[in-house]
Short mmCIF file of C-alpha atoms in Angstrom, two decimals:
data_model
loop_
_atom_site.label_atom_id
_atom_site.label_comp_id
_atom_site.label_asym_id
_atom_site.label_seq_id
_atom_site.Cartn_x
_atom_site.Cartn_y
_atom_site.Cartn_z
CA MET R 1 -75.57 -26.53 45.93
CA LEU R 2 -74.51 -27.94 42.56
CA ASN R 3 -73.23 -31.48 42.30
CA LEU R 4 -70.53 -31.61 39.62
CA LEU R 5 -70.06 -35.38 39.80
CA PRO R 6 -71.57 -37.68 37.19
CA GLU R 7 -74.83 -39.45 37.96
CA ARG R 8 -72.89 -42.71 38.14
CA LEU R 9 -69.51 -42.89 39.80
CA ASP R 10 -67.88 -46.22 39.04
CA ARG R 11 -64.16 -45.47 39.10
CA ILE R 12 -62.05 -43.06 41.14
CA LEU R 13 -58.33 -42.53 40.60
CA LEU R 14 -56.25 -41.23 43.53
CA LEU R 15 -52.77 -39.80 42.96
CA GLY R 16 -50.20 -38.88 45.59
CA ALA R 17 -46.49 -38.13 45.66
CA HIS R 18 -46.08 -39.46 49.22
CA CYS R 19 -47.81 -41.86 51.54
CA ASP R 20 -50.37 -39.79 53.54
CA ASP R 21 -50.89 -37.05 50.90
CA ILE R 22 -54.20 -38.45 49.67
CA PRO R 23 -55.94 -38.99 53.04
CA ILE R 24 -54.71 -35.64 54.39
CA GLY R 25 -55.94 -33.73 51.34
CA ALA R 26 -59.08 -35.72 50.51
CA GLY R 27 -59.81 -38.13 53.36
CA GLY R 28 -63.22 -36.64 54.05
CA MET R 29 -64.19 -36.79 50.40
CA LEU R 30 -63.14 -40.43 50.18
CA LEU R 31 -65.27 -41.38 53.18
CA GLU R 32 -68.28 -39.55 51.76
CA LEU R 33 -67.93 -40.83 48.20
CA CYS R 34 -67.36 -44.46 49.11
CA ARG R 35 -70.45 -44.46 51.29
CA ALA R 36 -72.53 -42.62 48.69
CA TYR R 37 -71.42 -45.00 45.90
CA PRO R 38 -71.13 -48.50 47.43
CA GLY R 39 -68.80 -50.81 45.53
CA VAL R 40 -67.02 -48.01 43.65
CA HIS R 41 -63.65 -49.02 42.19
CA VAL R 42 -60.81 -46.97 43.66
CA THR R 43 -57.27 -47.06 42.26
CA ALA R 44 -54.45 -45.27 44.08
CA LEU R 45 -50.96 -44.52 42.78
CA VAL R 46 -48.33 -43.22 45.22
CA LEU R 47 -44.93 -42.36 43.81
CA THR R 48 -42.71 -42.89 46.89
CA GLY R 49 -42.44 -45.19 49.89
CA ALA R 50 -42.38 -48.72 48.44
CA GLY R 51 -40.88 -51.38 50.69
CA SER R 52 -40.95 -49.22 53.82
CA LEU R 53 -43.12 -48.70 56.90
CA ARG R 54 -44.69 -45.83 54.98
CA GLU R 55 -46.10 -48.25 52.41
CA GLU R 56 -47.61 -50.41 55.16
CA GLU R 57 -49.20 -47.34 56.70
CA GLU R 58 -50.55 -46.17 53.36
CA ARG R 59 -52.18 -49.45 52.42
CA ALA R 60 -53.91 -49.72 55.79
CA ALA R 61 -54.98 -46.08 55.73
CA LEU R 62 -56.43 -46.16 52.22
CA ALA R 63 -58.38 -49.30 53.07
CA ALA R 64 -59.84 -47.49 56.08
CA PHE R 65 -60.68 -44.37 54.07
CA THR R 66 -62.48 -46.30 51.30
CA PRO R 67 -65.14 -48.34 53.12
CA GLY R 68 -66.99 -50.77 50.85
CA ALA R 69 -64.89 -49.90 47.79
CA HIS R 70 -62.91 -52.20 45.50
CA LEU R 71 -59.43 -50.86 46.22
CA ASP R 72 -56.20 -51.27 44.23
CA VAL R 73 -53.07 -49.56 45.57
CA VAL R 74 -49.73 -49.15 43.78
CA VAL R 75 -46.80 -47.68 45.74
CA MET R 76 -43.66 -46.87 43.78
CA ASP R 77 -40.08 -46.54 45.03
CA LEU R 78 -39.11 -43.12 43.70
CA PRO R 79 -36.90 -41.25 46.21
CA ASP R 80 -38.73 -38.81 48.47
CA GLY R 81 -37.91 -35.25 47.48
CA ARG R 82 -36.44 -36.29 44.12
CA VAL R 83 -39.50 -36.94 41.96
CA PRO R 84 -38.57 -34.21 39.42
CA GLN R 85 -35.32 -36.09 38.70
CA HIS R 86 -37.38 -39.24 38.00
CA TRP R 87 -39.94 -37.55 35.80
CA GLU R 88 -39.90 -40.24 33.12
CA ARG R 89 -40.74 -43.11 35.49
CA ALA R 90 -43.53 -41.13 37.12
CA LYS R 91 -44.99 -40.10 33.78
CA MET R 92 -44.86 -43.66 32.47
CA ALA R 93 -46.74 -44.87 35.55
CA LEU R 94 -49.50 -42.33 34.87
CA GLU R 95 -49.62 -43.21 31.19
CA ASP R 96 -49.90 -46.89 32.08
CA LEU R 97 -52.85 -46.16 34.36
CA ARG R 98 -54.48 -44.10 31.64
CA SER R 99 -54.14 -46.93 29.10
CA ARG R 100 -55.89 -49.35 31.47
CA SER R 101 -58.59 -47.20 33.03
CA GLU R 102 -61.26 -44.61 32.36
CA PRO R 103 -61.85 -42.93 35.73
CA ASP R 104 -64.93 -40.83 36.38
CA LEU R 105 -62.99 -38.70 38.85
CA VAL R 106 -59.27 -38.03 39.33
CA ILE R 107 -58.04 -36.67 42.68
CA GLY R 108 -54.45 -35.48 42.97
CA PRO R 109 -52.28 -32.69 44.41
CA SER R 110 -53.10 -29.05 43.85
CA PRO R 111 -51.27 -27.26 41.02
CA HIS R 112 -50.39 -24.53 43.56
CA ASP R 113 -48.43 -26.89 45.82
CA ALA R 114 -44.85 -25.67 46.27
CA HIS R 115 -43.36 -29.03 47.26
CA GLN R 116 -41.35 -30.23 44.28
CA ASP R 117 -42.74 -33.77 44.35
CA HIS R 118 -46.36 -32.63 44.66
CA ARG R 119 -45.95 -29.97 42.00
CA THR R 120 -44.32 -32.35 39.51
CA LEU R 121 -47.12 -34.88 39.86
CA SER R 122 -49.75 -32.18 39.55
CA GLN R 123 -48.23 -30.94 36.30
CA MET R 124 -48.32 -34.44 34.83
CA ILE R 125 -51.96 -35.18 35.59
CA PRO R 126 -53.64 -33.05 32.87
CA THR R 127 -51.23 -34.38 30.23
CA ALA R 128 -52.31 -37.96 30.92
CA PHE R 129 -55.96 -37.36 31.85
CA ARG R 130 -57.01 -34.65 29.43
CA ASP R 131 -60.79 -35.11 29.42
CA HIS R 132 -61.44 -36.03 33.03
CA LEU R 133 -62.85 -34.22 36.01
CA THR R 134 -59.75 -33.63 38.15
CA LEU R 135 -59.76 -32.18 41.66
CA GLY R 136 -56.57 -30.93 43.30
CA TYR R 137 -56.40 -31.33 47.07
CA GLU R 138 -54.50 -29.03 49.40
CA ILE R 139 -52.05 -29.83 52.21
CA LEU R 140 -51.20 -27.26 54.86
CA LYS R 141 -47.44 -27.13 55.55
CA TRP R 142 -44.61 -24.71 56.24
CA GLU R 143 -44.19 -23.53 52.62
CA GLY R 144 -47.18 -21.19 52.92
CA ASP R 145 -48.40 -22.16 49.47
CA LEU R 146 -52.15 -22.42 50.05
CA ALA R 147 -54.23 -20.82 47.30
CA GLN R 148 -57.93 -20.06 47.40
CA PRO R 149 -59.81 -23.23 46.38
CA THR R 150 -62.75 -23.08 44.00
CA VAL R 151 -64.51 -26.31 44.93
CA PHE R 152 -65.69 -27.27 48.41
CA LEU R 153 -66.99 -30.43 50.04
CA PRO R 154 -68.81 -29.63 53.32
CA LEU R 155 -67.98 -32.10 56.09
CA SER R 156 -70.09 -32.86 59.11
CA GLU R 157 -68.48 -32.90 62.55
CA PRO R 158 -68.59 -36.73 62.71
CA VAL R 159 -66.92 -37.13 59.31
CA LEU R 160 -64.14 -34.66 60.12
CA THR R 161 -63.59 -36.31 63.49
CA GLU R 162 -63.42 -39.70 61.77
CA LYS R 163 -60.92 -38.38 59.23
CA ILE R 164 -58.62 -37.00 61.92
CA ALA R 165 -58.87 -40.18 63.99
CA LYS R 166 -57.92 -42.33 61.01
CA LEU R 167 -54.96 -40.08 60.17
CA ASN R 168 -53.66 -40.42 63.73
CA GLU R 169 -54.30 -44.14 63.79
CA HIS R 170 -52.59 -45.06 60.54
CA TYR R 171 -49.71 -42.59 60.21
CA GLY R 172 -47.76 -43.08 63.42
CA SER R 173 -44.50 -42.30 61.61
CA GLN R 174 -45.69 -38.72 61.06
CA ARG R 175 -46.82 -37.80 64.57
CA ASP R 176 -43.59 -35.94 65.37
CA ARG R 177 -44.08 -33.58 62.43
CA THR R 178 -44.96 -30.05 63.57
CA TRP R 179 -47.81 -29.78 61.08
CA PHE R 180 -49.32 -33.22 61.72
CA ASP R 181 -51.85 -32.68 64.49
CA ASP R 182 -55.56 -32.32 65.12
CA GLU R 183 -55.47 -28.52 65.23
CA THR R 184 -53.90 -28.31 61.77
CA PHE R 185 -56.49 -30.55 60.15
CA ARG R 186 -59.46 -29.08 62.01
CA GLY R 187 -58.28 -25.48 61.57
CA LEU R 188 -58.01 -25.66 57.78
CA ALA R 189 -61.34 -27.50 57.59
CA ARG R 190 -62.97 -24.74 59.65
CA VAL R 191 -61.63 -22.02 57.34
CA ARG R 192 -62.88 -23.83 54.24
CA GLY R 193 -66.21 -24.42 55.97
CA VAL R 194 -66.65 -20.70 56.55
CA GLN R 195 -66.01 -20.11 52.86
CA CYS R 196 -68.86 -22.39 51.78
CA HIS R 197 -71.40 -21.70 54.56
CA ALA R 198 -70.66 -24.94 56.41
CA ARG R 199 -69.04 -25.78 59.72
CA TYR R 200 -66.20 -27.71 58.10
CA ALA R 201 -65.12 -28.50 54.54
CA GLU R 202 -62.33 -29.72 52.32
CA GLY R 203 -61.21 -27.42 49.53
CA PHE R 204 -60.16 -28.44 46.03
CA HIS R 205 -58.87 -26.82 42.86
CA VAL R 206 -60.25 -27.61 39.42
CA GLN R 207 -58.14 -26.70 36.38
CA LYS R 208 -60.76 -27.24 33.70
CA LEU R 209 -64.50 -27.87 33.79
CA THR R 210 -66.89 -28.41 30.90
CA LEU R 211 -70.52 -27.52 31.51
CA SER R 212 -73.63 -28.78 29.77
CA ALA R 213 -76.73 -26.60 29.42
CA ALA R 214 -78.98 -29.64 28.98
CA PRO R 215 -80.59 -30.73 32.28
CA MET R 216 -80.67 -34.41 33.19
CA ILE R 217 -84.23 -35.66 32.97
CA GLY R 218 -85.76 -36.30 36.36
CA SER R 219 -82.77 -34.98 38.27
CA GLU R 220 -82.19 -31.91 40.40
CA PRO R 221 -78.90 -30.22 41.28
CA SER R 222 -77.77 -31.34 44.69
CA GLY R 223 -74.73 -31.70 46.91
CA PHE R 224 -72.94 -34.83 47.82
#
């Protein structure tokens, strides 16, 4: 199993259109990375939800999903479902982050996501972070827009169980949604696990990847 992450992982940038997008799509990865790289700096930008219960939920959830990390969360007040109409503000927020940071890894929505807010954010990411490793997470919902991912992170049973428990604990406002339940999260993780010879996994999309033929001295390819 090839590890595509850099030898050192100092800074992670998380991008979401809505509160809960990031933990649903990449909660397992966050738990694994923050424990594998103690003290990593994590910055999260969420475009909607400021000043509401959703923001409170998001801040508590991201803190729980990034154990031991130095966490900075920015929640904006763009209207839910109307991000395309506020393209300039969203793009300026990304450009501001880019001017102040040099992340080793960027995690945001999948380019295949049919939700207009998710899709708009996804289209902005490569224009602001042109030379960065960017992974696009997937969210199962009624649109039926899932595409076949190309990158997988195997998850153990305890990590998946922890992810689901934290989602239920911190996003009480979403429990009445038809797609927000244990079976949804576990079912998709099981499918992605089958596709990478694991019990469970999270799937991601990578738009561009540069390879080096020179091996790192004293290192061997490995998984997370």
